[in-house]
Amino acid sequence: MDGSLSVEELTRLLREAEQRAKEERQRADREQQRAEEAERTTGRAKTRRSKLTFGTLYGSFPTESRVFENRNFLAGLGNRISQRPIADEKTLEYFLHNSVEDPVRAIIQQLKQVEEVSRAFQIGDGVVFENHPHALSDVAEEVVERETPSAPPRTPDHRRDLNQLRPDQICIYRSDNTLSSRRTMVYVSEYKPPHKLTAPHLRLGLRAMDIHKEVVNRRMIPTSVDPDALFQYHAEKLTASAITQTYHYMIESGLEYGLLTTGEAIVFLKVDWDEPETLYYHLAEPGPEVSAHPNNVHICTAVGQYLAFTLMALGSSGERRGNKQEERLKAMENLKTWAEDFESTLRSIPENERSASSDSSPGPEPTTYKDVDRSPALPRKTTRRTAECQIGERSSRKDDRHESSDDESAPPPPPPDTPTPTGRNTRQGTRRSQRLALRPRGEGGEQDRQYCTQKCLLGMVKGGFLDPKCPNVTLHRKRCAPARARHPVNHEEWLRLLWKQLQQSLDNGIRPLGEGGARGVLFQVTLLAHGYTFVSKGTSLPLRLN
């Protein structure tokens, strides 16, 4: 035997290889079909959620009110803005501030005065669009300057670069009182000029994918021999780079919602914090959508879609909003990183390859959702209260991510949009929601705890006696102790226990007070082991010595 294979054996091996290849092609086709169906289904889900939101507004807001700017003013504003073509981030910011964001702010300012709308959405005292985060944020200008080394490192520090990304972004806050001293970030908006990230880029680049596998670590890169495949590759890389930057800030800020806009197109983004590694998106092109839905123009405009999205992000009455530090830090530790920002990605593409070749096949059609009914989902109105109940029934869905309130009239949060990558099962989310439901109201049950007296804290520092007038004295004693008992720990041990507690969790025993200044913000802190409760000041690491 010379070890060679017979003709029959070779034939069998070839057939087996052909069968495996056929099965692999069929599997790939099935995955592609599932991804396309997910895009169609979740695209309809996003528009359906907008329909429900506008239905709630139509059923609550008095239509006879004349509180908004008239058509003549808007026409004049449009003419003035159109005189300034969008050539860079600054002109894009000017356009969006005047034609989209400020109108949305003004509309919500009127909506908050309607009791039934305020009951349906957590509007608070309105929304604020600002082009910078909190002064103590990791990406605030002074913080970044202090963190930047005086001399450049010898080798690139990609982790530092990633943490210092400075997006052309707007932070959208809900103001929680009339002085705007208390506010809550509800989503982040990032700008990319339309000549850098075009609508064809977004149409081709947004699809169900594993970004780290299919874009960041892609092995086969097309060449100019196939211009269509090459443009598809650049579109996916540019789009992934842009939304990854927005996603980065959503994760760092613990946000569920965000958006990326070029002025021509908007990519609405959502993170399900049960699976933070999955980013959901919905592509909107207001111009083509308005033309495709002439009977529902107001819902399809940029202002209409921003308004619906903002109300979704604000959340229904009674919903939990925001994520705890532990969730945020765990996600940041587990997620993969991409040490290349959008501008670097754009510069790596030759200018003659940034647009589709005129000789290649026609580009993708604009996104219009023309087969979707965009009219508001109006409730049947018998009495106002009955109408509210019907809204809750029509818009309910099985999403245990959020706690529900006793008032089920509020519309639920929006269902996820197109998954990137494809989603998993929801068992993990159910378990998490059960934990939330069993959790006491407030921040870990510490919401209503009273502060220790000054005499109590001073006695602990000096090793003295307990203050019987301290509201937490029974927690300090632990057991039945004499009235003139000393503190259970000295100052050194107290500091050690507090440090250990902070290392274990930045949530338990800590409650932000919503008050702060240029160098710090205030928290209520409780040493859980002995019940000591006091006011603490927190700041960013680079500012800790100021």
XYZ file of C-alpha atoms in Angstrom:
546
model
C 0.000 0.000 0.000
C 1.494 3.349 -1.037
C -0.975 5.390 1.050
C -2.795 6.896 -1.970
C -6.585 7.181 -1.997
C -8.792 5.249 -4.324
C -11.075 6.941 -6.836
C -14.100 5.913 -4.769
C -12.610 7.408 -1.608
C -11.765 10.689 -3.364
C -15.281 10.858 -4.792
C -16.764 10.336 -1.334
C -14.594 13.072 0.190
C -15.521 15.497 -2.583
C -19.229 14.829 -2.086
C -18.889 15.361 1.664
C -17.063 18.653 1.050
C -19.742 19.772 -1.402
C -22.457 18.871 1.116
C -20.710 20.841 3.884
C -20.332 23.835 1.571
C -24.007 23.619 0.601
C -25.076 23.456 4.243
C -22.839 26.426 5.080
C -24.376 28.468 2.246
C -27.867 27.557 3.438
C -26.975 28.507 7.012
C -25.565 31.851 5.834
C -28.715 32.474 3.763
C -30.924 31.701 6.760
C -28.934 34.080 8.974
C -29.168 36.808 6.357
C -32.927 36.279 6.028
C -33.325 36.454 9.805
C -31.268 39.651 9.930
C -33.307 41.239 7.132
C -36.567 40.207 8.806
C -35.297 41.640 12.109
C -34.558 44.937 10.378
C -38.022 45.036 8.818
C -39.769 43.999 12.021
C -37.900 46.303 14.372
C -38.143 49.177 11.904
C -41.921 48.781 12.036
C -41.708 48.530 15.825
C -39.931 51.886 16.043
C -42.499 53.631 13.866
C -45.290 51.894 15.790
C -43.883 53.284 19.036
C -43.871 56.769 17.482
C -47.503 56.266 16.448
C -48.421 55.396 20.032
C -46.517 58.398 21.372
C -48.274 60.791 19.017
C -51.574 59.060 19.761
C -51.050 59.840 23.437
C -50.349 63.494 22.604
C -53.348 63.764 20.271
C -55.585 62.288 22.949
C -54.315 64.659 25.653
C -53.179 67.971 24.233
C -55.950 70.516 23.538
C -55.887 70.904 19.754
C -57.560 74.317 19.893
C -54.528 75.800 21.679
C -52.457 78.217 19.608
C -49.172 78.119 21.471
C -46.652 77.324 18.734
C -44.901 79.496 16.155
C -46.878 80.270 13.003
C -46.106 79.083 9.501
C -44.843 82.453 8.276
C -42.190 82.594 10.985
C -41.129 79.018 10.274
C -40.925 79.726 6.528
C -38.723 82.747 7.211
C -36.522 80.731 9.551
C -36.148 78.050 6.899
C -35.127 80.615 4.303
C -32.486 82.104 6.602
C -31.034 78.760 7.588
C -30.940 77.551 3.981
C -28.572 80.394 3.119
C -25.829 78.683 5.122
C -24.806 75.374 3.533
C -23.535 72.743 5.953
C -19.788 72.705 5.448
C -18.537 71.659 8.892
C -19.611 70.714 12.406
C -20.277 74.329 13.404
C -22.776 75.024 10.626
C -24.408 71.657 11.270
C -24.728 72.624 14.939
C -26.272 75.968 13.953
C -28.763 74.222 11.674
C -29.807 71.609 14.236
C -30.044 74.063 17.136
C -32.345 76.427 15.271
C -34.432 74.104 13.127
C -34.765 70.943 15.240
C -33.610 71.065 18.845
C -35.014 74.440 19.875
C -38.451 73.666 18.367
C -38.498 70.344 20.257
C -37.586 72.137 23.477
C -40.347 74.710 22.912
C -42.949 72.008 22.193
C -42.064 70.068 25.348
C -42.216 73.319 27.315
C -45.871 73.561 26.274
C -46.578 69.860 26.768
C -45.436 69.940 30.388
C -48.285 72.313 31.215
C -50.882 69.710 30.227
C -51.530 67.514 33.234
C -52.364 64.387 31.264
C -49.207 64.638 29.152
C -47.074 65.176 32.261
C -48.747 62.138 33.778
C -47.910 60.038 30.709
C -44.262 61.116 30.384
C -41.585 62.131 32.879
C -41.217 65.627 31.432
C -40.270 67.332 34.692
C -39.633 71.025 34.063
C -38.757 70.469 30.405
C -35.610 69.525 28.503
C -32.296 71.283 27.965
C -29.980 70.774 24.966
C -26.361 71.565 25.862
C -23.222 71.086 23.826
C -21.143 69.990 26.798
C -21.587 67.523 29.665
C -21.215 68.354 33.358
C -18.113 70.344 34.286
C -16.892 67.345 36.292
C -17.419 64.821 33.502
C -14.470 62.772 32.288
C -14.780 64.514 28.918
C -15.185 68.071 30.246
C -12.577 70.428 28.812
C -10.695 71.184 32.032
C -10.697 67.548 33.133
C -9.314 66.398 29.780
C -6.619 69.083 29.846
C -5.479 68.051 33.309
C -5.399 64.371 32.346
C -3.400 64.966 29.165
C 0.327 64.326 29.800
C 2.667 67.271 29.225
C 4.889 65.148 26.984
C 3.462 62.709 24.440
C 4.075 59.036 25.288
C 6.617 57.130 23.252
C 4.025 54.593 22.194
C 0.372 55.374 21.518
C -1.897 54.883 24.533
C -5.079 53.789 22.802
C -6.956 53.374 26.069
C -6.240 56.989 27.034
C -7.243 58.181 23.552
C -10.518 56.287 23.802
C -11.394 57.794 27.173
C -10.674 61.284 25.873
C -12.798 61.184 22.749
C -14.554 64.534 22.432
C -17.660 64.107 20.272
C -19.444 66.931 18.499
C -22.298 66.170 20.811
C -25.280 67.586 22.561
C -26.289 66.279 25.968
C -30.043 66.289 26.477
C -31.156 66.739 30.072
C -34.480 66.732 31.846
C -34.681 69.717 34.159
C -36.095 68.621 37.501
C -36.867 72.046 38.944
C -37.424 75.609 37.763
C -33.875 76.690 38.628
C -32.377 73.902 36.466
C -29.943 73.108 39.277
C -31.203 69.536 39.284
C -31.224 67.750 35.974
C -30.914 64.253 34.570
C -29.242 63.309 31.298
C -31.717 61.363 29.171
C -29.765 60.850 25.949
C -26.801 62.054 23.956
C -26.821 63.362 20.395
C -23.757 63.404 18.157
C -23.185 65.318 14.928
C -21.403 64.170 11.778
C -21.433 66.507 8.750
C -23.259 65.003 5.762
C -20.244 65.355 3.475
C -18.200 63.137 5.805
C -20.864 60.541 6.580
C -23.289 60.450 3.674
C -26.774 58.970 3.482
C -25.546 56.178 1.132
C -22.889 55.322 3.730
C -25.580 54.892 6.383
C -27.962 52.965 4.124
C -25.272 50.440 3.251
C -23.346 50.485 6.522
C -26.238 49.834 8.903
C -27.084 46.162 9.082
C -27.120 43.347 11.625
C -23.484 42.494 12.264
C -20.796 41.730 14.801
C -18.789 44.943 14.484
C -15.678 43.613 16.198
C -15.567 40.543 13.975
C -16.884 41.855 10.660
C -15.439 45.384 10.649
C -12.634 45.860 13.182
C -10.971 42.486 12.516
C -12.118 41.922 8.956
C -9.665 39.762 7.028
C -10.726 40.077 3.399
C -10.704 43.694 2.170
C -12.069 44.415 -1.342
C -9.946 46.182 -3.934
C -10.709 48.754 -6.628
C -11.341 45.877 -9.035
C -14.798 45.613 -7.424
C -15.874 49.242 -6.727
C -19.276 48.243 -5.307
C -17.745 45.896 -2.743
C -15.077 48.490 -1.910
C -17.672 51.209 -1.281
C -19.720 48.778 0.825
C -16.603 48.080 2.913
C -15.871 51.791 3.439
C -19.542 52.472 4.249
C -19.607 49.770 6.914
C -16.336 50.948 8.447
C -17.316 54.639 8.517
C -20.776 53.935 9.875
C -19.525 51.503 12.508
C -16.868 53.982 13.614
C -19.414 56.785 13.955
C -22.032 54.853 15.928
C -19.353 53.190 18.071
C -18.260 56.620 19.255
C -21.832 57.500 20.241
C -22.288 54.070 21.820
C -19.113 54.633 23.841
C -20.624 57.718 25.463
C -23.956 55.987 26.042
C -22.193 53.229 27.959
C -19.945 55.605 29.909
C -22.946 57.706 30.909
C -25.194 54.735 31.673
C -27.727 55.870 29.068
C -30.352 53.778 27.333
C -30.842 56.147 24.388
C -28.682 58.125 21.995
C -28.675 59.341 18.430
C -26.304 60.178 15.608
C -27.335 62.756 13.036
C -25.888 64.252 9.881
C -28.688 66.781 9.402
C -29.979 64.717 6.486
C -30.303 61.384 8.291
C -30.763 60.343 11.909
C -29.710 57.066 13.501
C -31.697 56.492 16.684
C -29.831 54.209 19.091
C -30.869 52.110 22.074
C -28.979 49.951 24.562
C -30.802 47.213 26.443
C -28.845 47.092 29.700
C -29.714 43.437 30.141
C -27.423 42.916 27.111
C -25.257 46.050 26.850
C -23.067 44.433 24.197
C -25.964 44.741 21.741
C -26.721 48.117 20.154
C -30.099 48.613 18.470
C -30.619 51.204 15.745
C -33.264 52.778 13.564
C -32.336 54.814 10.474
C -34.575 57.778 9.704
C -34.377 60.043 6.640
C -36.942 62.793 7.307
C -36.790 64.333 3.801
C -37.681 61.179 1.828
C -40.079 60.052 4.566
C -42.061 63.287 4.371
C -42.451 62.832 0.600
C -43.520 59.199 1.035
C -46.148 59.999 3.704
C -47.922 63.207 2.607
C -50.839 62.617 4.983
C -48.604 62.418 8.062
C -45.911 64.956 7.295
C -45.658 66.288 10.855
C -44.776 62.863 12.261
C -42.108 62.186 9.646
C -40.263 65.506 9.944
C -37.016 65.756 11.875
C -38.791 67.743 14.597
C -41.570 65.151 14.844
C -39.174 62.218 15.072
C -36.918 64.031 17.559
C -39.966 64.849 19.674
C -41.201 61.248 19.749
C -37.699 59.963 20.537
C -37.201 62.524 23.310
C -40.494 61.536 24.948
C -39.460 57.878 24.727
C -36.127 58.694 26.370
C -37.827 60.725 29.097
C -39.827 57.610 29.878
C -43.301 56.836 31.057
C -44.504 57.880 34.476
C -43.175 55.515 37.112
C -40.435 53.983 34.951
C -36.943 53.530 36.308
C -34.451 55.671 34.436
C -30.682 55.578 34.605
C -28.369 52.713 35.467
C -26.354 52.117 38.541
C -22.591 52.517 38.673
C -22.027 48.797 39.025
C -23.931 48.040 35.811
C -22.042 50.731 33.940
C -18.581 49.698 35.175
C -19.285 46.009 34.537
C -20.306 46.774 30.964
C -17.195 48.897 30.392
C -14.969 46.098 31.683
C -16.570 43.404 29.530
C -16.986 45.252 26.231
C -14.378 45.137 23.494
C -12.765 48.405 22.403
C -11.856 49.895 19.033
C -8.903 52.270 19.319
C -9.732 54.339 16.226
C -12.070 57.307 16.076
C -14.240 58.480 13.199
C -11.850 61.142 11.896
C -8.969 58.649 11.744
C -11.182 56.206 9.876
C -12.244 58.908 7.426
C -8.635 59.987 6.773
C -7.657 56.392 6.027
C -10.050 56.340 3.045
C -8.781 57.984 -0.172
C -11.043 60.842 -1.247
C -11.818 59.216 -4.581
C -13.211 56.164 -2.722
C -15.491 58.057 -0.314
C -18.422 58.099 -2.718
C -19.947 55.444 -4.933
C -18.531 55.265 -8.438
C -20.849 56.631 -11.127
C -19.993 53.596 -13.235
C -21.124 51.154 -10.562
C -24.637 49.974 -9.857
C -27.176 52.483 -8.476
C -26.874 53.139 -4.749
C -29.448 52.074 -2.176
C -32.805 53.807 -2.184
C -33.662 56.296 0.597
C -35.254 54.868 3.708
C -38.964 55.796 3.716
C -40.896 52.920 5.388
C -43.529 53.537 2.733
C -45.355 50.301 3.585
C -45.864 51.423 7.210
C -48.929 53.413 8.277
C -47.519 56.492 10.042
C -50.801 57.959 11.294
C -51.075 58.364 15.100
C -52.578 55.455 17.013
C -55.453 57.412 18.503
C -57.228 55.927 21.525
C -60.985 55.540 21.499
C -62.215 58.330 23.707
C -65.235 57.656 25.868
C -64.016 59.414 28.955
C -60.555 60.813 29.416
C -59.705 58.179 32.005
C -60.941 55.350 29.808
C -58.873 56.653 26.913
C -55.762 56.575 29.065
C -56.400 52.953 30.015
C -56.824 52.037 26.349
C -53.481 53.638 25.524
C -51.821 51.493 28.161
C -53.521 48.344 26.850
C -52.627 48.988 23.221
C -49.026 49.876 23.915
C -48.196 47.201 26.463
C -45.436 44.756 25.659
C -43.471 42.078 27.407
C -40.428 44.003 28.478
C -39.299 43.363 32.036
C -36.409 45.772 31.678
C -38.412 48.548 33.394
C -40.441 48.678 36.553
C -44.041 49.628 35.908
C -45.983 52.067 38.023
C -49.437 51.600 39.502
C -50.742 53.779 36.678
C -50.701 51.517 33.634
C -51.976 54.310 31.394
C -48.458 55.438 30.607
C -47.060 54.230 27.294
C -44.275 51.670 27.667
C -40.682 52.158 26.521
C -39.985 51.549 22.838
C -39.164 48.071 21.656
C -35.602 47.555 20.467
C -34.790 48.513 16.912
C -32.627 46.593 14.467
C -30.098 44.507 16.425
C -26.355 44.824 15.909
C -25.308 42.080 16.479
C -28.359 39.828 16.541
C -29.925 39.561 19.978
C -29.993 36.762 22.521
C -32.814 35.258 24.553
C -34.480 37.346 27.255
C -34.130 35.102 30.273
C -31.364 37.250 31.737
C -33.569 40.341 31.472
C -36.400 38.610 33.313
C -34.155 37.654 36.186
C -32.842 41.205 36.446
C -36.320 42.697 36.382
C -37.333 40.374 39.205
C -34.430 41.678 41.258
C -35.497 45.246 40.556
C -39.072 44.481 41.532
C -37.940 43.050 44.877
C -35.613 45.983 45.573
C -36.930 48.565 48.056
C -37.943 51.885 46.582
C -35.142 54.403 46.489
C -31.421 53.871 46.170
C -30.972 50.532 47.911
C -33.376 51.489 50.695
C -31.214 54.435 51.827
C -33.460 57.119 50.317
C -35.152 58.203 53.567
C -32.293 57.709 56.014
C -31.629 60.688 58.274
C -28.218 62.259 58.782
C -26.136 61.715 61.883
C -25.795 64.698 64.175
C -22.617 66.721 64.230
C -22.083 65.675 67.862
C -22.329 62.029 66.807
C -19.725 62.294 64.048
C -17.408 64.430 66.199
C -17.678 61.906 69.035
C -16.720 59.103 66.649
C -13.666 61.023 65.393
C -12.527 61.795 68.962
C -13.352 58.373 70.370
C -16.121 59.703 72.578
C -19.616 58.611 73.551
C -22.619 58.079 71.296
C -25.048 60.935 70.926
C -28.446 59.646 72.159
C -30.141 62.309 70.016
C -28.630 60.977 66.774
C -31.437 59.464 64.625
C -29.160 56.533 63.775
C -27.951 55.772 67.297
C -29.680 52.372 67.405
C -27.747 51.359 64.265
C -24.489 52.449 65.898
C -25.193 50.409 69.044
C -26.102 47.257 67.124
C -27.257 45.569 70.371
C -28.775 46.801 73.567
C -25.956 48.858 75.000
C -25.755 51.259 77.912
C -27.030 54.755 77.297
C -23.497 56.119 77.714
C -21.896 53.656 75.272
C -18.944 54.609 73.164
C -18.871 54.449 69.367
C -18.387 50.919 67.994
C -15.404 51.944 65.846
C -12.677 54.553 66.012
C -11.997 56.982 63.167
C -9.271 54.843 61.607
C -11.478 51.753 61.524
C -14.397 53.862 60.270
C -12.311 55.075 57.317
C -11.109 51.542 56.578
C -14.660 50.174 56.515
C -15.860 53.048 54.339
C -13.011 52.517 51.860
C -13.776 48.791 51.708
C -17.471 49.515 51.106
C -16.697 51.957 48.266
C -14.401 49.402 46.655
C -17.224 46.853 46.670
C -19.982 49.145 45.391
C -20.543 52.732 44.323
C -24.311 52.235 44.569
C -25.130 50.743 47.947
C -25.210 53.383 50.637
C -24.726 56.264 48.186
C -27.397 58.654 46.951
C -26.668 61.668 44.699
C -28.290 64.821 46.030
C -28.447 66.670 42.710
C -26.509 69.638 44.074
C -23.064 70.691 42.940
C -20.779 73.408 41.685
C -17.683 73.895 39.560
C -15.499 71.569 41.613
C -17.770 69.007 43.240
C -21.181 67.433 43.706
C -22.869 66.316 46.914
C -23.858 62.782 47.923
C -25.539 61.233 50.916
C -23.228 58.431 52.086
C -24.023 55.742 54.649
C -21.482 53.419 56.240
C -23.738 50.389 56.027
C -21.899 48.375 58.684
C -22.827 50.832 61.456
C -25.370 53.231 59.961
C -23.281 56.428 59.993
C -24.899 58.789 57.462
C -23.378 62.064 56.328
C -22.931 64.448 53.370
C -19.917 63.818 51.159
C -18.419 65.795 48.299
C -17.271 64.020 45.129
C -15.174 65.288 42.239
C -13.230 64.060 39.211
C -9.844 62.485 39.807
C -7.829 65.293 38.129
C -9.596 67.916 40.310
C -9.274 66.122 43.640
C -6.427 68.353 44.891
C -8.250 71.647 44.165
